[in-house]
Amino acid sequence: GGRGFKLVIQLQGGRAVETVAIVHEAEHAKHGRITVCVSSQVGCKMGCTFCATGTMGFKQNLNAGEILEQVWHVERLAPSFGVHWKV
């Protein structure tokens, strides 16, 4: 099975996005891997009533720096979850 963690990252403009890291344990290999699910926008245009992000409506697209910042935070915090990796 896998394990992971979720981060809520506050952007410079004050809005927050979620980033999810999924840790994949190595079964027959020496090293596992990690998948990082980054946000590319704040909010969503779909308007699904069952989803908190959908109910807030679309707010903004993220720029490249804001997307890369999410990966940086995961890389910085990963060792505290027992994951050692480099981008």
Coordinates of N, CA, C and O in Angstrom, one line a residue:
G1 N 0.8 -1.2 0.0 CA 0.0 0.0 0.0 C 0.8 1.2 0.0 O 2.0 1.2 0.3
G2 N 0.2 2.3 -0.3 CA 0.9 3.6 -0.4 C 0.5 4.5 0.8 O -0.4 4.2 1.6
R3 N 1.3 5.5 1.0 CA 1.0 6.5 2.0 C 1.3 7.9 1.4 O 1.8 7.9 0.3
G4 N 0.9 8.9 2.0 CA 1.1 10.2 1.5 C 0.7 11.3 2.4 O 0.4 11.0 3.6
F5 N 0.8 12.5 1.9 CA 0.4 13.7 2.7 C -0.1 14.8 1.8 O 0.1 14.8 0.6
K6 N -0.9 15.6 2.4 CA -1.6 16.8 1.7 C -1.1 18.1 2.4 O -1.0 18.2 3.6
L7 N -0.8 19.0 1.5 CA -0.4 20.3 2.0 C -1.4 21.4 1.5 O -1.9 21.3 0.4
V8 N -1.6 22.4 2.3 CA -2.4 23.6 1.9 C -1.4 24.7 1.9 O -0.8 25.0 2.9
I9 N -1.1 25.2 0.7 CA -0.1 26.2 0.5 C -0.8 27.6 0.2 O -1.6 27.7 -0.7
Q10 N -0.4 28.6 1.0 CA -0.9 29.9 0.8 C -0.1 30.6 -0.2 O 1.1 30.8 -0.1
L11 N -0.7 31.1 -1.3 CA 0.0 31.9 -2.3 C 0.2 33.3 -1.9 O -0.4 33.8 -0.9
Q12 N 1.1 34.0 -2.6 CA 1.4 35.4 -2.2 C 0.2 36.3 -2.2 O 0.1 37.2 -1.4
G13 N -0.8 36.0 -3.1 CA -2.0 36.8 -3.2 C -3.0 36.5 -2.1 O -4.0 37.1 -2.0
G14 N -2.7 35.6 -1.2 CA -3.5 35.2 -0.1 C -4.4 34.0 -0.3 O -5.0 33.5 0.6
R15 N -4.6 33.6 -1.5 CA -5.4 32.4 -1.8 C -4.6 31.1 -1.5 O -3.4 31.1 -1.5
A16 N -5.3 30.0 -1.2 CA -4.7 28.8 -0.9 C -5.0 27.7 -1.9 O -6.0 27.7 -2.5
V17 N -4.0 26.8 -2.1 CA -4.2 25.7 -3.0 C -3.7 24.4 -2.2 O -3.0 24.5 -1.2
E18 N -4.2 23.3 -2.7 CA -3.9 22.0 -2.1 C -2.9 21.3 -3.0 O -3.0 21.3 -4.2
T19 N -1.9 20.6 -2.4 CA -0.9 19.8 -3.1 C -0.9 18.4 -2.4 O -0.9 18.4 -1.2
V20 N -0.9 17.3 -3.1 CA -0.9 16.0 -2.6 C 0.3 15.3 -3.0 O 0.7 15.3 -4.2
A21 N 1.0 14.6 -2.1 CA 2.1 13.8 -2.3 C 1.7 12.3 -2.0 O 1.3 12.0 -0.9
I22 N 1.9 11.4 -3.0 CA 1.6 10.0 -2.8 C 2.9 9.2 -2.8 O 3.6 9.3 -3.8
V23 N 3.2 8.5 -1.8 CA 4.4 7.8 -1.7 C 4.2 6.3 -2.1 O 3.2 5.7 -1.6
H24 N 4.9 5.8 -3.0 CA 4.8 4.5 -3.5 C 6.0 3.7 -3.0 O 7.1 3.9 -3.4
E25 N 5.7 2.7 -2.1 CA 6.8 1.9 -1.6 C 7.4 1.0 -2.6 O 6.7 0.5 -3.5
A26 N 8.7 0.7 -2.5 CA 9.3 -0.2 -3.4 C 9.1 -1.6 -3.0 O 9.3 -2.0 -1.8
E27 N 8.6 -2.5 -3.9 CA 8.4 -3.9 -3.6 C 9.6 -4.7 -3.9 O 10.1 -5.4 -3.0
H28 N 10.1 -4.6 -5.1 CA 11.2 -5.4 -5.5 C 12.4 -4.5 -5.9 O 13.4 -5.1 -6.4
A29 N 12.3 -3.3 -5.7 CA 13.4 -2.3 -6.0 C 14.0 -1.7 -4.8 O 13.4 -1.8 -3.7
K30 N 15.1 -1.1 -4.9 CA 15.8 -0.5 -3.8 C 15.1 0.8 -3.3 O 15.1 1.1 -2.2
H31 N 14.5 1.5 -4.3 CA 13.9 2.8 -4.0 C 12.5 2.9 -4.4 O 12.2 2.3 -5.5
G32 N 11.6 3.5 -3.7 CA 10.3 3.7 -4.1 C 10.2 5.0 -4.9 O 11.2 5.5 -5.4
R33 N 9.0 5.5 -5.1 CA 8.9 6.8 -5.8 C 7.8 7.6 -5.2 O 7.0 7.1 -4.3
I34 N 7.7 8.8 -5.6 CA 6.7 9.7 -5.1 C 6.0 10.4 -6.2 O 6.6 10.8 -7.2
T35 N 4.7 10.5 -6.1 CA 3.9 11.3 -7.1 C 3.4 12.5 -6.5 O 2.8 12.5 -5.4
V36 N 3.6 13.7 -7.1 CA 3.1 14.9 -6.6 C 2.0 15.5 -7.5 O 2.1 15.6 -8.7
C37 N 0.8 15.7 -6.9 CA -0.3 16.2 -7.6 C -0.4 17.7 -7.2 O -0.7 18.1 -6.1
V38 N -0.1 18.5 -8.2 CA -0.1 20.0 -8.0 C -1.4 20.6 -8.5 O -2.1 20.1 -9.3
S39 N -1.7 21.7 -7.9 CA -2.8 22.5 -8.4 C -2.3 23.5 -9.5 O -1.2 24.0 -9.4
S40 N -3.2 23.7 -10.5 CA -2.8 24.6 -11.6 C -3.7 25.8 -11.6 O -3.5 26.7 -12.4
Q41 N -4.7 25.8 -10.8 CA -5.6 26.9 -10.7 C -6.2 27.0 -9.3 O -6.2 26.0 -8.5
V42 N -6.8 28.1 -8.9 CA -7.5 28.3 -7.7 C -9.0 28.2 -8.1 O -9.5 29.0 -8.9
G43 N -9.8 27.3 -7.5 CA -11.2 27.2 -7.8 C -11.4 26.3 -9.0 O -10.4 25.8 -9.6
C44 N -12.6 26.2 -9.5 CA -13.0 25.4 -10.6 C -14.3 25.9 -11.2 O -15.2 26.3 -10.6
K45 N -14.3 25.8 -12.6 CA -15.5 26.3 -13.3 C -16.6 25.3 -13.4 O -17.7 25.6 -13.8
M46 N -16.4 24.0 -13.0 CA -17.4 23.0 -13.1 C -18.6 23.2 -12.3 O -19.7 22.8 -12.7
G47 N -18.4 23.7 -11.1 CA -19.6 24.0 -10.2 C -20.2 22.8 -9.6 O -21.4 22.8 -9.2
C48 N -19.5 21.7 -9.4 CA -20.1 20.4 -8.8 C -20.4 20.7 -7.4 O -19.6 21.3 -6.6
T49 N -21.7 20.4 -7.0 CA -22.1 20.7 -5.6 C -21.5 19.8 -4.6 O -21.6 20.2 -3.4
F50 N -21.0 18.7 -4.9 CA -20.4 17.8 -4.0 C -18.9 18.1 -3.7 O -18.3 17.4 -2.8
C51 N -18.4 19.0 -4.4 CA -16.9 19.3 -4.2 C -16.7 20.8 -3.7 O -17.3 21.7 -4.3
A52 N -15.9 20.9 -2.7 CA -15.7 22.2 -2.1 C -15.0 23.2 -3.1 O -15.4 24.3 -3.2
T53 N -14.1 22.7 -3.9 CA -13.5 23.5 -4.9 C -14.4 23.9 -6.0 O -14.4 25.1 -6.4
G54 N -15.3 23.0 -6.4 CA -16.3 23.4 -7.4 C -17.3 24.4 -6.9 O -17.8 25.2 -7.7
T55 N -17.7 24.4 -5.7 CA -18.7 25.4 -5.2 C -18.1 26.8 -5.0 O -18.8 27.7 -5.0
M56 N -16.7 26.9 -5.0 CA -16.2 28.3 -4.8 C -16.0 29.0 -6.2 O -15.8 30.2 -6.2
G57 N -16.2 28.3 -7.3 CA -16.1 28.9 -8.6 C -14.6 29.1 -8.9 O -13.7 29.0 -8.1
F58 N -14.4 29.5 -10.2 CA -13.1 29.7 -10.7 C -12.5 31.1 -10.2 O -13.2 32.1 -10.3
K59 N -11.3 31.1 -9.7 CA -10.7 32.3 -9.2 C -9.5 32.8 -10.0 O -9.5 33.9 -10.4
Q60 N -8.6 31.9 -10.3 CA -7.4 32.3 -11.1 C -6.6 31.1 -11.6 O -6.6 30.0 -10.9
N61 N -5.9 31.2 -12.7 CA -4.9 30.2 -13.1 C -3.6 30.5 -12.3 O -3.3 31.7 -12.0
L62 N -2.8 29.5 -12.0 CA -1.5 29.7 -11.3 C -0.5 29.9 -12.4 O -0.5 29.4 -13.5
N63 N 0.6 30.7 -12.0 CA 1.7 30.9 -12.9 C 2.7 29.8 -12.7 O 2.6 29.0 -11.7
A64 N 3.7 29.7 -13.5 CA 4.7 28.6 -13.4 C 5.4 28.6 -12.0 O 5.6 27.5 -11.4
G65 N 5.7 29.7 -11.5 CA 6.4 29.8 -10.2 C 5.5 29.3 -9.1 O 6.0 28.6 -8.2
E66 N 4.2 29.5 -9.1 CA 3.3 29.1 -8.1 C 3.2 27.5 -8.2 O 3.0 26.9 -7.1
I67 N 3.2 27.0 -9.4 CA 3.1 25.5 -9.5 C 4.4 24.9 -9.0 O 4.4 23.9 -8.3
L68 N 5.6 25.4 -9.4 CA 6.8 24.9 -9.0 C 7.0 25.0 -7.5 O 7.7 24.2 -6.8
E69 N 6.5 26.1 -6.9 CA 6.6 26.2 -5.4 C 6.0 25.1 -4.7 O 6.5 24.6 -3.7
Q70 N 4.9 24.5 -5.2 CA 4.2 23.4 -4.6 C 5.2 22.2 -4.6 O 5.3 21.5 -3.6
V71 N 5.9 21.9 -5.7 CA 6.9 20.8 -5.7 C 8.0 21.1 -4.7 O 8.4 20.2 -4.0
W72 N 8.4 22.3 -4.6 CA 9.5 22.7 -3.7 C 9.1 22.4 -2.2 O 9.9 21.8 -1.5
H73 N 7.8 22.7 -1.9 CA 7.4 22.4 -0.5 C 7.3 20.9 -0.2 O 7.7 20.5 0.9
V74 N 6.9 20.1 -1.2 CA 6.9 18.7 -1.0 C 8.3 18.2 -0.8 O 8.6 17.4 0.0
E75 N 9.2 18.6 -1.7 CA 10.6 18.2 -1.6 C 11.2 18.5 -0.2 O 11.9 17.7 0.4
R76 N 10.9 19.7 0.3 CA 11.4 20.2 1.5 C 10.9 19.4 2.7 O 11.6 19.1 3.7
L77 N 9.6 19.0 2.6 CA 9.0 18.3 3.7 C 9.0 16.8 3.7 O 8.8 16.1 4.6
A78 N 9.3 16.2 2.5 CA 9.3 14.8 2.3 C 10.2 14.0 3.3 O 9.8 13.0 3.8
P79 N 11.4 14.5 3.7 CA 12.2 13.7 4.6 C 11.5 13.5 6.0 O 11.7 12.5 6.6
S80 N 10.7 14.5 6.4 CA 10.0 14.3 7.7 C 8.9 13.2 7.6 O 8.4 12.7 8.6
F81 N 8.6 12.7 6.4 CA 7.7 11.6 6.2 C 8.5 10.4 5.8 O 7.9 9.4 5.3
G82 N 9.8 10.4 5.9 CA 10.6 9.2 5.6 C 10.9 9.1 4.1 O 11.3 8.0 3.7
V83 N 10.7 10.1 3.3 CA 10.9 10.0 1.9 C 12.1 10.9 1.6 O 12.2 12.1 1.9
H84 N 13.1 10.4 0.9 CA 14.3 11.1 0.5 C 14.4 11.1 -1.0 O 14.5 10.0 -1.6
W85 N 14.3 12.2 -1.7 CA 14.3 12.3 -3.1 C 14.8 13.7 -3.6 O 14.9 14.6 -2.8
K86 N 15.0 13.7 -4.9 CA 15.4 15.0 -5.5 C 14.7 15.2 -6.8 O 14.4 14.2 -7.5
V87 N 14.3 16.4 -7.0 CA 13.5 16.7 -8.3 C 14.5 16.6 -9.4 O 15.6 17.1 -9.4

